[in-house]
Tab-separated table of C-alpha atoms in Angstrom:
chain	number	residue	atom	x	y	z
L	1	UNK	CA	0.000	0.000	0.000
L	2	UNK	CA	1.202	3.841	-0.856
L	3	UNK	CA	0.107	6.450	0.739
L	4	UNK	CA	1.054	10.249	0.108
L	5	UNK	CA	2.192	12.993	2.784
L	6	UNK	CA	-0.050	15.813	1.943
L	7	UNK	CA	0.674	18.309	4.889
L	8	UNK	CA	2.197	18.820	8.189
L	9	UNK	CA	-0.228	20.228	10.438
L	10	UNK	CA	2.317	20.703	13.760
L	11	UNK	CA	2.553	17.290	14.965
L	12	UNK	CA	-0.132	15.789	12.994
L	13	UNK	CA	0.607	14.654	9.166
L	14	UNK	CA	-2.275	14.601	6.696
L	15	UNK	CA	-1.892	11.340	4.616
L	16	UNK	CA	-3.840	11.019	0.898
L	17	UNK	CA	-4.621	7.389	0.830
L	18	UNK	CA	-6.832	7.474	-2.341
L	19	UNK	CA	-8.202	10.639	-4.045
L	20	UNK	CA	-10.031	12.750	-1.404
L	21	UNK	CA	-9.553	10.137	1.203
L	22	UNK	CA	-7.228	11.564	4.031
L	23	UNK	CA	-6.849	10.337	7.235
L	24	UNK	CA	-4.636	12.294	10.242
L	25	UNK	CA	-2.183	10.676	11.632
L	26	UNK	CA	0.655	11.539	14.515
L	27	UNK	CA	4.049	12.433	12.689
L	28	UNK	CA	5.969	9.547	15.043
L	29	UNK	CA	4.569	6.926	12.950
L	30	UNK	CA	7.122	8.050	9.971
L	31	UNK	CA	10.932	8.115	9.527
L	32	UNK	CA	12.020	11.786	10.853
L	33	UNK	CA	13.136	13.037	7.272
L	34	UNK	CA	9.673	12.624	5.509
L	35	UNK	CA	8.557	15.787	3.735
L	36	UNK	CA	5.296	16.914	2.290
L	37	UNK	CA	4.666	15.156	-1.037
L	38	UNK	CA	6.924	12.108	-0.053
L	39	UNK	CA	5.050	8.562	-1.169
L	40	UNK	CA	5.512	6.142	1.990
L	41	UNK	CA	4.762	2.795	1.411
L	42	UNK	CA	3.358	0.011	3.965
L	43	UNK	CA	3.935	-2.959	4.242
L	44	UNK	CA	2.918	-6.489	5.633
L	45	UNK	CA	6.366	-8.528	6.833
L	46	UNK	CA	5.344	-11.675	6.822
L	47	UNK	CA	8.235	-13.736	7.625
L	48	UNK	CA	9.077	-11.490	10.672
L	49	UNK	CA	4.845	-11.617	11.902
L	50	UNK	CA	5.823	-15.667	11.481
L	51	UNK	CA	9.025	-15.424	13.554
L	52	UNK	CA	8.308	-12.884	16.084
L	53	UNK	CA	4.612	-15.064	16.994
L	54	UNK	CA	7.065	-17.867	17.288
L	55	UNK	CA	8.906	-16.308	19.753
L	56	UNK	CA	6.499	-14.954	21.930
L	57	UNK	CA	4.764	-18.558	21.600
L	58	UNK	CA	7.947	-20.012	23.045
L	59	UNK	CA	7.658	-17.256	25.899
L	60	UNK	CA	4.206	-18.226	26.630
L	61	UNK	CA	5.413	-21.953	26.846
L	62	UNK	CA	4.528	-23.609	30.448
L	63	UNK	CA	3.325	-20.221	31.920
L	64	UNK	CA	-0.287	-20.990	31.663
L	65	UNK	CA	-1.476	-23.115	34.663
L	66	UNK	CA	-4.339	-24.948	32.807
X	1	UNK	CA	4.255	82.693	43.062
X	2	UNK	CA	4.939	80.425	46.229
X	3	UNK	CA	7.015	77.780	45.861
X	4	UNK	CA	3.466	75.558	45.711
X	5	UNK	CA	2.213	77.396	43.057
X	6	UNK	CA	5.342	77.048	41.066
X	7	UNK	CA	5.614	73.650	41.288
X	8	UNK	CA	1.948	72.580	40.212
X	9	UNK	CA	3.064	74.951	37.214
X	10	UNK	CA	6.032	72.924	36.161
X	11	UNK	CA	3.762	69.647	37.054
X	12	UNK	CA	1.084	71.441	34.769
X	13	UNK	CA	3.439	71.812	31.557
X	14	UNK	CA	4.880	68.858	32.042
X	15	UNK	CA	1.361	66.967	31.659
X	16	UNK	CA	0.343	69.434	28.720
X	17	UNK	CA	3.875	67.905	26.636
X	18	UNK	CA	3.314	64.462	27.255
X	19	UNK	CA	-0.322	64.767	26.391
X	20	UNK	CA	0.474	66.481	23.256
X	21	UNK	CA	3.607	63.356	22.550
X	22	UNK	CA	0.873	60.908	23.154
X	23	UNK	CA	-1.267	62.523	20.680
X	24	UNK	CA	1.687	63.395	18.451
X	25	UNK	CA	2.523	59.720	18.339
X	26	UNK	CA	-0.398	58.802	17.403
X	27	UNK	CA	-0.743	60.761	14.837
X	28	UNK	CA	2.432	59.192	13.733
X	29	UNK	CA	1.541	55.475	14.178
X	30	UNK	CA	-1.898	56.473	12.215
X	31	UNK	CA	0.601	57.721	9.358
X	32	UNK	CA	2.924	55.029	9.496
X	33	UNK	CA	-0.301	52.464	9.145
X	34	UNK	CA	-1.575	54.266	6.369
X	35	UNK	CA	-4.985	52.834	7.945
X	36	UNK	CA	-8.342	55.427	7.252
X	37	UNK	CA	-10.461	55.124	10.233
X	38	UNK	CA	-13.304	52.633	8.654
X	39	UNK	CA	-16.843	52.812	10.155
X	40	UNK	CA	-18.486	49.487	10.333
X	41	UNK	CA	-22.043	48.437	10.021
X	42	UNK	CA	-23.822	45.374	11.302
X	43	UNK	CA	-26.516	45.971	8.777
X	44	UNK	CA	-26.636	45.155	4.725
X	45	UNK	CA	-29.635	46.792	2.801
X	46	UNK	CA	-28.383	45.516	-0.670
X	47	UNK	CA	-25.230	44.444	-2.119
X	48	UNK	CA	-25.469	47.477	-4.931
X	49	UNK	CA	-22.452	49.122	-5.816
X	50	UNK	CA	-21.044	47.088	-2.665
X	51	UNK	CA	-17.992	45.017	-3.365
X	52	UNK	CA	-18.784	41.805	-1.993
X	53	UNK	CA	-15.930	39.015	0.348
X	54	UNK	CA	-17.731	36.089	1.037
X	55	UNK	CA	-15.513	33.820	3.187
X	56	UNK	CA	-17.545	30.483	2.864
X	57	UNK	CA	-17.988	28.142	5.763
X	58	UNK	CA	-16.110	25.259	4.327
X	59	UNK	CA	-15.341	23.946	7.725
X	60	UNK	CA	-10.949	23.373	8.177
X	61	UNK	CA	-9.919	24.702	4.693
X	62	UNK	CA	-10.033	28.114	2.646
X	63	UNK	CA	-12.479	29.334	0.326
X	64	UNK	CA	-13.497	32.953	-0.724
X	65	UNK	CA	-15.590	34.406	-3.124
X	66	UNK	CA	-15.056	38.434	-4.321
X	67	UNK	CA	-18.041	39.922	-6.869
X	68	UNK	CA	-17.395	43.364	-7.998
X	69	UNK	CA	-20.168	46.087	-8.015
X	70	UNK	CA	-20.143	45.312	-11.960
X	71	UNK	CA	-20.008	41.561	-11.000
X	72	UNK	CA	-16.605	40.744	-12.114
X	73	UNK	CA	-15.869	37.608	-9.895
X	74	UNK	CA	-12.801	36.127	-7.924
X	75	UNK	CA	-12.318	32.549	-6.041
X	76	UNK	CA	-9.133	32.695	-3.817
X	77	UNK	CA	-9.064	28.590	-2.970
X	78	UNK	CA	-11.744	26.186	-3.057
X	79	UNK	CA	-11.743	24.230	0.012
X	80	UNK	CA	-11.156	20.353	0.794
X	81	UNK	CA	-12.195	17.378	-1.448
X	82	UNK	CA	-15.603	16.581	0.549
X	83	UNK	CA	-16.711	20.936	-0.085
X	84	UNK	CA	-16.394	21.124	-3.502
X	85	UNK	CA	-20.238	20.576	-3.786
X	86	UNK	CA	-20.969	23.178	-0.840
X	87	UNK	CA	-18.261	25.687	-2.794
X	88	UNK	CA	-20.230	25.333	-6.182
X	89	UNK	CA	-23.529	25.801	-4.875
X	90	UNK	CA	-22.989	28.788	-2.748
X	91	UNK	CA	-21.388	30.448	-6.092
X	92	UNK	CA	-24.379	29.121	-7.947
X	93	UNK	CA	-26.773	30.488	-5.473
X	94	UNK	CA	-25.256	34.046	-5.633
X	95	UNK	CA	-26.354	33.698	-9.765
X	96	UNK	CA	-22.983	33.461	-10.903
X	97	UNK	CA	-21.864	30.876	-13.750
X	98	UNK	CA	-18.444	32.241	-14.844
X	99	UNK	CA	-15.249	33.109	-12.239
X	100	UNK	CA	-13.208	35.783	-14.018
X	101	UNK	CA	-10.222	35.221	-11.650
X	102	UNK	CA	-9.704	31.980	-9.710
X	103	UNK	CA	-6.682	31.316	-7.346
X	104	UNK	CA	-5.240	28.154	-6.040
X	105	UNK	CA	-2.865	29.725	-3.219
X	106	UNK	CA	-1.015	26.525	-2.727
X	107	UNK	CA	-1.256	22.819	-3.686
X	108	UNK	CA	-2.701	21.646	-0.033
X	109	UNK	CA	-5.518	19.735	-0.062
X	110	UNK	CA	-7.827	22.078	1.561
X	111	UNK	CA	-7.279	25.158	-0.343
X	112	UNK	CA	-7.404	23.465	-3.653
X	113	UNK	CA	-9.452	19.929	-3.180
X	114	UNK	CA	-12.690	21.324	-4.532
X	115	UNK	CA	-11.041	23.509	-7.243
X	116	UNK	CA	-11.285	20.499	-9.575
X	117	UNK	CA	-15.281	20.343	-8.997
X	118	UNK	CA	-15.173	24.208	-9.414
X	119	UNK	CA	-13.201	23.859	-12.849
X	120	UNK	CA	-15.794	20.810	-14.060
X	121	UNK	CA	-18.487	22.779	-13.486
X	122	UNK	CA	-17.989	26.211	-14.044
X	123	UNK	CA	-16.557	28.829	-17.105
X	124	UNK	CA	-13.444	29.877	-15.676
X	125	UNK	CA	-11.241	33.099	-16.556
X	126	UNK	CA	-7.628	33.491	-15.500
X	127	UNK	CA	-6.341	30.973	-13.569
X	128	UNK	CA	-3.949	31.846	-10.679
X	129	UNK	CA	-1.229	28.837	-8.649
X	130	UNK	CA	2.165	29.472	-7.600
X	131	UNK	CA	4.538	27.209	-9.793
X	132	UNK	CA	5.225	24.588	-7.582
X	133	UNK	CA	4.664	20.511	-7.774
X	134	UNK	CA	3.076	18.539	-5.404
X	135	UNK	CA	2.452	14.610	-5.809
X	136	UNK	CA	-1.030	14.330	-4.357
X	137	UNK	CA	-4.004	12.716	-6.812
X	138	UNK	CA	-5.966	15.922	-5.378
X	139	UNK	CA	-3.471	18.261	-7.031
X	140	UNK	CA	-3.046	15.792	-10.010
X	141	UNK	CA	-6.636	15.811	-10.309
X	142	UNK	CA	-6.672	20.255	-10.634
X	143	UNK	CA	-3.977	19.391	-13.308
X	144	UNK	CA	-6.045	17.057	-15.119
X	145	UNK	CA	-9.284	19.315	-14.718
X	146	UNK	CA	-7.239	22.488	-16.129
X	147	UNK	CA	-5.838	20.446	-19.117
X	148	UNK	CA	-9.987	19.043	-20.068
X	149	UNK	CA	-10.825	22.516	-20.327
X	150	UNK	CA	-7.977	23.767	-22.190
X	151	UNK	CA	-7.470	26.382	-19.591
X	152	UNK	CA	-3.498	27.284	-19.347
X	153	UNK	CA	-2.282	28.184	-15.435
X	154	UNK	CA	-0.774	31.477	-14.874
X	155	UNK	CA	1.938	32.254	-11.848
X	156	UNK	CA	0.727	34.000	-8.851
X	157	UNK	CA	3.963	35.575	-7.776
X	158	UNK	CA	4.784	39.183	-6.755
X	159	UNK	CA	4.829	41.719	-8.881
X	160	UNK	CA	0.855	40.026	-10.470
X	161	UNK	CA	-1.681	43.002	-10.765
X	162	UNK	CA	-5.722	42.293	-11.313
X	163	UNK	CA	-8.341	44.977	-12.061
X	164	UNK	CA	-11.440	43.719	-10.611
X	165	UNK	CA	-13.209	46.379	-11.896
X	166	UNK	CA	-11.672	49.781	-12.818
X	167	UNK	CA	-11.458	51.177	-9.439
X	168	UNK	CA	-10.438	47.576	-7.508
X	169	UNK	CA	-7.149	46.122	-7.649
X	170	UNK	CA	-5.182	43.137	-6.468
X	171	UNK	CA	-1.976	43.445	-5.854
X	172	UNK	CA	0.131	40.147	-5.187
X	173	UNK	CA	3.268	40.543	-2.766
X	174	UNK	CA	4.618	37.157	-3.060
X	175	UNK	CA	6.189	34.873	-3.615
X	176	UNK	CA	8.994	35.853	-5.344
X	177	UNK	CA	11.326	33.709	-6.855
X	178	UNK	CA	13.205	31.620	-3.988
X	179	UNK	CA	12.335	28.431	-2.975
X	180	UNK	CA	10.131	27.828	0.336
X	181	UNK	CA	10.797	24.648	2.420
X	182	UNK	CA	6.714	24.939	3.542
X	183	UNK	CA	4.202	24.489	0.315
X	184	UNK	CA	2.722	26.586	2.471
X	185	UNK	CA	4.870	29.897	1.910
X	186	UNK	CA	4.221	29.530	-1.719
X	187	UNK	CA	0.637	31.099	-1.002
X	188	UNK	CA	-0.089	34.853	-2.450
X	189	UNK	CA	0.196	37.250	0.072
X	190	UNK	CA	-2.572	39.867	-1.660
X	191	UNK	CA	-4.216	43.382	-1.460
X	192	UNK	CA	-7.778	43.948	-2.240
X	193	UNK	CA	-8.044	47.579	-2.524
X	194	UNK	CA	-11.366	49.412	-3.186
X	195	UNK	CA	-11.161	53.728	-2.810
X	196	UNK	CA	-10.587	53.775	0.928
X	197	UNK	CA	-11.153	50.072	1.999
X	198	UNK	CA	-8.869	47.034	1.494
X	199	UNK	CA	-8.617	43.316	2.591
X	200	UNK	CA	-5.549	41.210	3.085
X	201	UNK	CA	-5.481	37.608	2.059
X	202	UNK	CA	-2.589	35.231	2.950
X	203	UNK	CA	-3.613	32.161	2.082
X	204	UNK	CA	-1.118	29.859	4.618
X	205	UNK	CA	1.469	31.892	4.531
X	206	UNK	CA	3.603	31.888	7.312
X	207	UNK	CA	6.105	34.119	9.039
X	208	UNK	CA	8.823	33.663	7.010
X	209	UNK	CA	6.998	34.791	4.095
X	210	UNK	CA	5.205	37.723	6.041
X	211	UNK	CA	8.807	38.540	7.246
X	212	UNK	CA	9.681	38.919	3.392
X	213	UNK	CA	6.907	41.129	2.000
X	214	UNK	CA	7.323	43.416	5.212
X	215	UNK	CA	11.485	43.221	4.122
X	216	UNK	CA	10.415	44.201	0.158
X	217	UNK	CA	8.317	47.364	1.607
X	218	UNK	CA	4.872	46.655	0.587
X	219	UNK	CA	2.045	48.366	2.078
X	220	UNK	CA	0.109	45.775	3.749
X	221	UNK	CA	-2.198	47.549	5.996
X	222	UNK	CA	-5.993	46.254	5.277
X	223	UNK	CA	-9.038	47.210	7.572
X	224	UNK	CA	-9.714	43.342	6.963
X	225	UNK	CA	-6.631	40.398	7.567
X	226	UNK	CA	-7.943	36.480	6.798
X	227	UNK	CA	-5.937	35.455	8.933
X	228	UNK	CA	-2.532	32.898	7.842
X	229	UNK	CA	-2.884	28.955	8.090
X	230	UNK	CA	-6.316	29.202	10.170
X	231	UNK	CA	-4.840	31.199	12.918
X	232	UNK	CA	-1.789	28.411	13.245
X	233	UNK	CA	0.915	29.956	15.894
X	234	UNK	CA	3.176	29.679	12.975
X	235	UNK	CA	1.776	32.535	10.831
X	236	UNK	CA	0.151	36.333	12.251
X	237	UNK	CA	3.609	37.700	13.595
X	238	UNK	CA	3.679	40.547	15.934
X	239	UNK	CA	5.638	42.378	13.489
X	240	UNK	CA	2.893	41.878	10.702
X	241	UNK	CA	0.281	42.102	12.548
X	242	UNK	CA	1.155	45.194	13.749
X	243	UNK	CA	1.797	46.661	9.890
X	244	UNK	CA	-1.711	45.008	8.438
X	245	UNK	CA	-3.469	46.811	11.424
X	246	UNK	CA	-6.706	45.102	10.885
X	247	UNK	CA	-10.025	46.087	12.482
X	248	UNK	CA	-11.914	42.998	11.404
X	249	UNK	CA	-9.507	39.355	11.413
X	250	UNK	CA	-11.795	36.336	9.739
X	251	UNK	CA	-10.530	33.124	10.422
X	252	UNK	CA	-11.776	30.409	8.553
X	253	UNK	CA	-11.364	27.260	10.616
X	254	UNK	CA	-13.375	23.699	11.380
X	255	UNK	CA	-14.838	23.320	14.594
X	256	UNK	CA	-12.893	20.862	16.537
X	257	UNK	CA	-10.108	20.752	13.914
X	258	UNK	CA	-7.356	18.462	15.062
X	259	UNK	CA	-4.749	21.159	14.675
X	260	UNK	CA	-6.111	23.166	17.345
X	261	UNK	CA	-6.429	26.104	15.138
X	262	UNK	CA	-6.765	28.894	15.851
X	263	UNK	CA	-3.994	28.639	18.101
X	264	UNK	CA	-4.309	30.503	21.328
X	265	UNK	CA	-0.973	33.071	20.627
X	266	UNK	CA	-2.699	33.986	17.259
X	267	UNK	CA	-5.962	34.666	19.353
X	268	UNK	CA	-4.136	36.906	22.182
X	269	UNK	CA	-1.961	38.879	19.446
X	270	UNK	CA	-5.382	39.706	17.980
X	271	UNK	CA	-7.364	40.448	21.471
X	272	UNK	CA	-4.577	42.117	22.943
X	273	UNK	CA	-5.190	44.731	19.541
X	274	UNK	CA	-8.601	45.022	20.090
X	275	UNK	CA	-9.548	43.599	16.293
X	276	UNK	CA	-12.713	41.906	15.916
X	277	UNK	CA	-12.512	38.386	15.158
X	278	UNK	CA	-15.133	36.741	12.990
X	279	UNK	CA	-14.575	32.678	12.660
X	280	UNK	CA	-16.132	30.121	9.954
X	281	UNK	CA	-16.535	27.830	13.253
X	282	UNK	CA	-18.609	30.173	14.968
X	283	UNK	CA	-20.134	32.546	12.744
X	284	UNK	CA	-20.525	30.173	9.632
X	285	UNK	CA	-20.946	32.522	6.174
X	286	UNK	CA	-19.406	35.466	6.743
X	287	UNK	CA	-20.079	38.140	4.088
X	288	UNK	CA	-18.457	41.599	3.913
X	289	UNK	CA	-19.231	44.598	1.931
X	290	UNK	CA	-17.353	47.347	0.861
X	291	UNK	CA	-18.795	50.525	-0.711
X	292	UNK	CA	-15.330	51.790	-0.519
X	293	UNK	CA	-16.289	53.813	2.261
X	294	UNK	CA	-17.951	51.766	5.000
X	295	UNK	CA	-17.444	48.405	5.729
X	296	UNK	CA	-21.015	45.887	5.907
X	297	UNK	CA	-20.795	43.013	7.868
X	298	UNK	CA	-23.203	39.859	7.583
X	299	UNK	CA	-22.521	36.437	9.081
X	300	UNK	CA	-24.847	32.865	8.660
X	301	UNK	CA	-24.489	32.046	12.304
């Protein structure tokens, strides 16, 4: 998925997700040197969703009483 | 004279010259404002002869509409993507099918996401946008709009003079030719000016273009400011403020906006000056008239 920095608003960025869709979101969310007009893609990482539920599964392991 | 007597002389003269500095200094600031002393009327008998600002309740964006006692029309921005339908009625509803003059201050999407509706539907004149790209499908969309209509896009920049009508001009006072690291200081600082009456419209400009057209000399002082970037902290300097010399600031501005606009320095710097403030949020429509005398006043809410 793309999205595209429309504005900075202070802290809060105004994202274009399709045309005349925006949605507000807190500037934190992006790397520090995005700039109005930037196109930010998101992503899904699978292989690291796989690995990381893995590892908390492995955590969880024995701690449950029942 | 007793010594009493002498000294509530020398206290007398003393009050008498700093009376007359006070008023001497006033005089001066009055000068140095190049302000008239405007009256202002709550009431509007008919919009003859009148030239008419109608900042349009568009909720958290910009839109204004200017019709000229001989009906010559202007549209400085158009709003956001979900107003263009609210922007082309309203213009509709005042009986007007062609804009003369439209403006696009700067590529954000709520300045110019209903200027694509307003290009579909209407005939347009002159078309006004600071040269600058931006990657958005809402500014792509203008682009595509202005390229149906085989309607070429000239550059609002300083220096760009409109007639209205004979006796109303608009004068732009930026932006000149450097690049701005905010879209936002690419917006036309402008003059309305009508015989003795004049509004200021900045579009989002902020300081550090206000700090430039005070730097190039223009005259900027306006009985009417719309206030920068919805009354953002980072536009409406002291310094500006203080040259514009308003007695009317309009802010237009969503309720609950999640910018917190107006911000509450821009409100003080405006309170602590005494200017009435007149706000989209609050006061929905708000419609003033100039006969180039006497300023009307007429607000929806």
């Amino acid at each position: 998925m793309r999205v595209i920095i429309d504005r900075f608003e202070g802290e809060v960025v105004v994202v274009e997700l399709e045309q005349g869709v925006f949605i507000q979101v807190n500037k934190k969310i992006f790397p520090p040197e995005v700039k109005e007009g930037d196109i930010v893609s998101i992503n899904i990482e699978k292989e690291e969703t796989e690995e990381r539920s893995k590892h908390i599964q492995k955590l969880m392991d024995d701690m449950w009483e029942d | 004279m007793t010594k009493k007597q002498k000294q509530k002389l020398v206290q007398f003269i003393v009050a008498i010259i700093i009376a007359l500095g006070a008023f001497i200094y006033e005089g001066y600031e009055k000068l140095l404002n190049n302000n008239v002393d405007i009256q202002i009327k709550e009431q509007i008998d008919n919009y003859d002869n009148k030239l008419q600002v109608h900042f349009i309740d568009v909720g958290q964006g910009d839109a204004i509409l200017l019709v000229s006692p001989s009906k010559h029309t202007m549209l400085i921005d158009a709003g956001d993507n979900d107003d263009e339908e609210t922007i082309v009625n309203y213009i509709k509803n005042q009986g007007i099918g062609k804009l003369d003059y439209v403006v696009g201050t700067h590529p954000h999407a709520d300045h110019i996401g209903g200027l694509d509706n307003v290009i579909r539907q209407l005939d347009i004149g002159d078309f006004y946008m600071p040269k600058i790209v931006h990657t958005t499908k809402t500014f792509e969309s203008v682009i595509n709009e202005a390229i149906k209509k085989d309607i070429k896009i000239k550059t609002a920049k300083a220096g760009v003079e409109i007639l209205l009508d004979e006796d109303i001009r608009v004068s732009m006072f930026s932006p000149n030719e450097s690049k701005y690291k905010e879209l936002n200081d690419y917006s036309p600082i402008m003059k309305v000016t009508y015989k003795d009456t004049s509004f200021l419209f900045t579009g989002d400009a902020e300081s550090e273009e206000e700090e430039e057209v005070i730097n190039a000399g223009y005259d900027i002082s306006a009985n009417v400011l719309k206030v920068g970037h919805h009354g953002s902290s980072s536009s409406t300097s002291q310094e500006f403020l203080n040259k514009v010399n308003p007695s009317i600031a309009v802010i237009q501005v969503g309720k609950d906006n999640k910018y917190n606009h107006p911000h509450e320095e821009t409100m003080k710097k405006l309170q602590d000056k005494g200017i009435e403030i007149l706000r989209t949020d609050i006061n929905g429509d708000i419609i003033i008239l100039s006969d180039g005398k006497t300023l009307y006043k007429k607000v929806s809410k």
